[in-house]
Coordinates of C-alpha atoms in Angstrom, one line a residue:
M1 CA -10.9 -38.6 -21.4
E2 CA -12.7 -36.6 -19.4
P3 CA -11.3 -35.2 -16.3
A4 CA -12.1 -36.7 -12.9
I5 CA -12.5 -34.5 -9.6
N6 CA -10.4 -35.2 -6.6
A7 CA -12.7 -35.2 -4.1
S8 CA -10.4 -34.3 -1.5
A9 CA -8.9 -31.0 -3.3
G10 CA -11.4 -30.2 -5.0
T11 CA -9.5 -30.1 -8.7
R12 CA -9.8 -31.7 -11.5
E13 CA -7.2 -34.6 -12.6
V14 CA -6.7 -35.5 -16.3
H15 CA -6.8 -39.3 -16.7
M16 CA -6.0 -41.5 -19.7
R17 CA -5.9 -45.0 -20.7
I18 CA -3.4 -47.3 -21.9
G19 CA -3.4 -46.6 -25.3
E20 CA -3.1 -42.7 -24.7
L21 CA -0.1 -43.0 -22.4
A22 CA 1.7 -45.3 -24.6
G23 CA 0.8 -43.0 -27.6
R24 CA 2.4 -39.8 -25.5
T25 CA 4.8 -41.8 -24.2
G26 CA 5.8 -44.0 -27.3
V27 CA 6.4 -46.6 -25.2
S28 CA 4.3 -49.9 -26.1
E29 CA 1.1 -51.2 -23.9
R30 CA 2.6 -54.4 -23.1
S31 CA 5.8 -52.6 -21.5
L32 CA 3.5 -50.4 -19.9
R33 CA 1.6 -53.3 -18.3
Y34 CA 5.2 -54.9 -17.7
Y35 CA 5.8 -51.9 -15.6
E36 CA 2.7 -51.8 -13.5
E37 CA 3.7 -55.7 -13.0
Q38 CA 7.0 -54.7 -11.9
G39 CA 5.6 -52.0 -9.5
L40 CA 7.1 -49.4 -11.6
L41 CA 3.8 -47.7 -12.5
V42 CA 0.5 -47.6 -10.8
A43 CA -2.9 -47.4 -12.5
G44 CA -6.1 -47.1 -11.1
R45 CA -9.3 -48.5 -12.6
T46 CA -12.3 -47.4 -14.4
P47 CA -15.8 -48.8 -13.3
G48 CA -15.3 -51.3 -16.1
G49 CA -12.0 -52.2 -15.0
H50 CA -10.0 -50.2 -17.7
R51 CA -6.8 -49.2 -16.8
D52 CA -6.8 -45.4 -15.8
Y53 CA -3.8 -43.4 -15.5
P54 CA -3.1 -39.9 -13.9
D55 CA -1.7 -37.2 -16.2
H56 CA 1.8 -37.2 -14.4
A57 CA 2.4 -41.1 -15.5
V58 CA 3.8 -39.6 -18.7
D59 CA 6.7 -38.4 -16.7
R60 CA 7.1 -41.2 -14.7
V61 CA 7.1 -43.5 -18.3
V62 CA 9.8 -41.0 -19.4
L63 CA 11.8 -41.7 -16.1
I64 CA 11.7 -45.2 -16.3
Q65 CA 12.7 -45.1 -19.8
E66 CA 15.6 -43.0 -18.4
L67 CA 16.5 -45.5 -16.1
F68 CA 16.6 -48.4 -18.3
A69 CA 18.7 -46.6 -20.6
A70 CA 21.2 -45.7 -18.2
G71 CA 21.4 -49.6 -17.5
L72 CA 19.5 -50.3 -14.6
H73 CA 17.4 -53.1 -14.3
S74 CA 13.3 -53.3 -12.9
T75 CA 14.1 -54.2 -9.6
K76 CA 16.9 -51.4 -9.2
I77 CA 14.3 -48.9 -10.4
A78 CA 11.3 -49.9 -8.2
E79 CA 13.8 -49.7 -5.4
L80 CA 14.8 -46.2 -6.5
L81 CA 11.4 -44.8 -7.5
P82 CA 10.5 -43.8 -4.3
C83 CA 13.4 -41.8 -3.8
M84 CA 13.3 -39.7 -6.5
R85 CA 10.7 -36.6 -6.9
D86 CA 7.0 -37.6 -7.2
A87 CA 4.1 -35.7 -8.7
D88 CA 4.1 -33.5 -5.3
G89 CA 7.5 -32.7 -6.1
G90 CA 9.4 -34.4 -3.0
P91 CA 10.8 -38.3 -2.6
S92 CA 8.5 -40.4 -0.3
A93 CA 11.5 -42.4 0.7
L94 CA 15.1 -42.0 1.0
A95 CA 17.9 -44.3 -0.7
T96 CA 19.4 -46.8 1.4
P97 CA 23.4 -46.6 1.6
R98 CA 23.7 -49.8 -0.4
L99 CA 21.3 -48.4 -3.0
V100 CA 23.4 -45.4 -3.5
A101 CA 26.7 -47.2 -3.8
D102 CA 25.0 -49.6 -6.6
L103 CA 24.0 -46.6 -8.4
T104 CA 27.2 -44.7 -7.9
A105 CA 29.1 -47.9 -9.6
E106 CA 26.8 -48.1 -12.1
R107 CA 27.5 -43.8 -12.9
D108 CA 31.2 -45.2 -12.8
R109 CA 30.5 -47.7 -15.8
I110 CA 28.9 -45.3 -17.8
D111 CA 31.9 -43.3 -17.4
R112 CA 34.1 -45.5 -18.4
M113 CA 32.1 -46.1 -21.2
I114 CA 31.8 -42.7 -22.4
G115 CA 35.9 -42.9 -22.0
D116 CA 35.9 -46.1 -24.0
L117 CA 33.8 -44.1 -26.8
V118 CA 35.7 -41.1 -26.8
R119 CA 38.8 -42.8 -27.2
S120 CA 37.4 -44.9 -30.1
R121 CA 36.0 -41.6 -31.8
E122 CA 39.4 -40.4 -31.4
V123 CA 40.9 -43.5 -33.2
L124 CA 38.4 -42.9 -36.2
D125 CA 39.2 -39.6 -36.6
E126 CA 42.4 -40.3 -37.6
V127 CA 41.7 -43.3 -39.5
I128 CA 39.6 -41.1 -41.6
E129 CA 42.2 -38.1 -42.1
T130 CA 44.8 -40.5 -42.8
A131 CA 42.6 -42.4 -45.5
S132 CA 41.2 -39.7 -47.2
G133 CA 44.7 -38.4 -47.7
R134 CA 44.2 -35.2 -45.7
A135 CA 46.9 -36.3 -43.1
G136 CA 50.0 -33.7 -42.7
L137 CA 48.1 -31.0 -44.9
P138 CA 47.6 -27.4 -43.6
A139 CA 44.0 -26.6 -42.3
G140 CA 41.8 -25.1 -44.7

């Protein structure tokens, strides 16, 4: 897609349509439209009405995916995104104490899950060692 000229800054910005953004991020076009509906992603429009995304939308989509993977739902992500670094490098808002508490609780939940997974791996290691007849044998 052709770069657009940012008249106020006099710079050229690279824009892309939804298919290119989907290809660059590995996220379906349907998901990108959902992100826009939920207020997670902003798309401009071409004169023909097609969605038009700036280059930094790739980073935004990756971040949204990471937040979903961390267990957050779209309403929480929409609340959180303004508090994170944006294309200009700084947040446009500060998190409310309630949001910080919710995020801390989510992080604690993830920490508990990690601990459970580590314990499960240790049990499996023991079972593998015993089942393979290596239990009690010298290493080497």
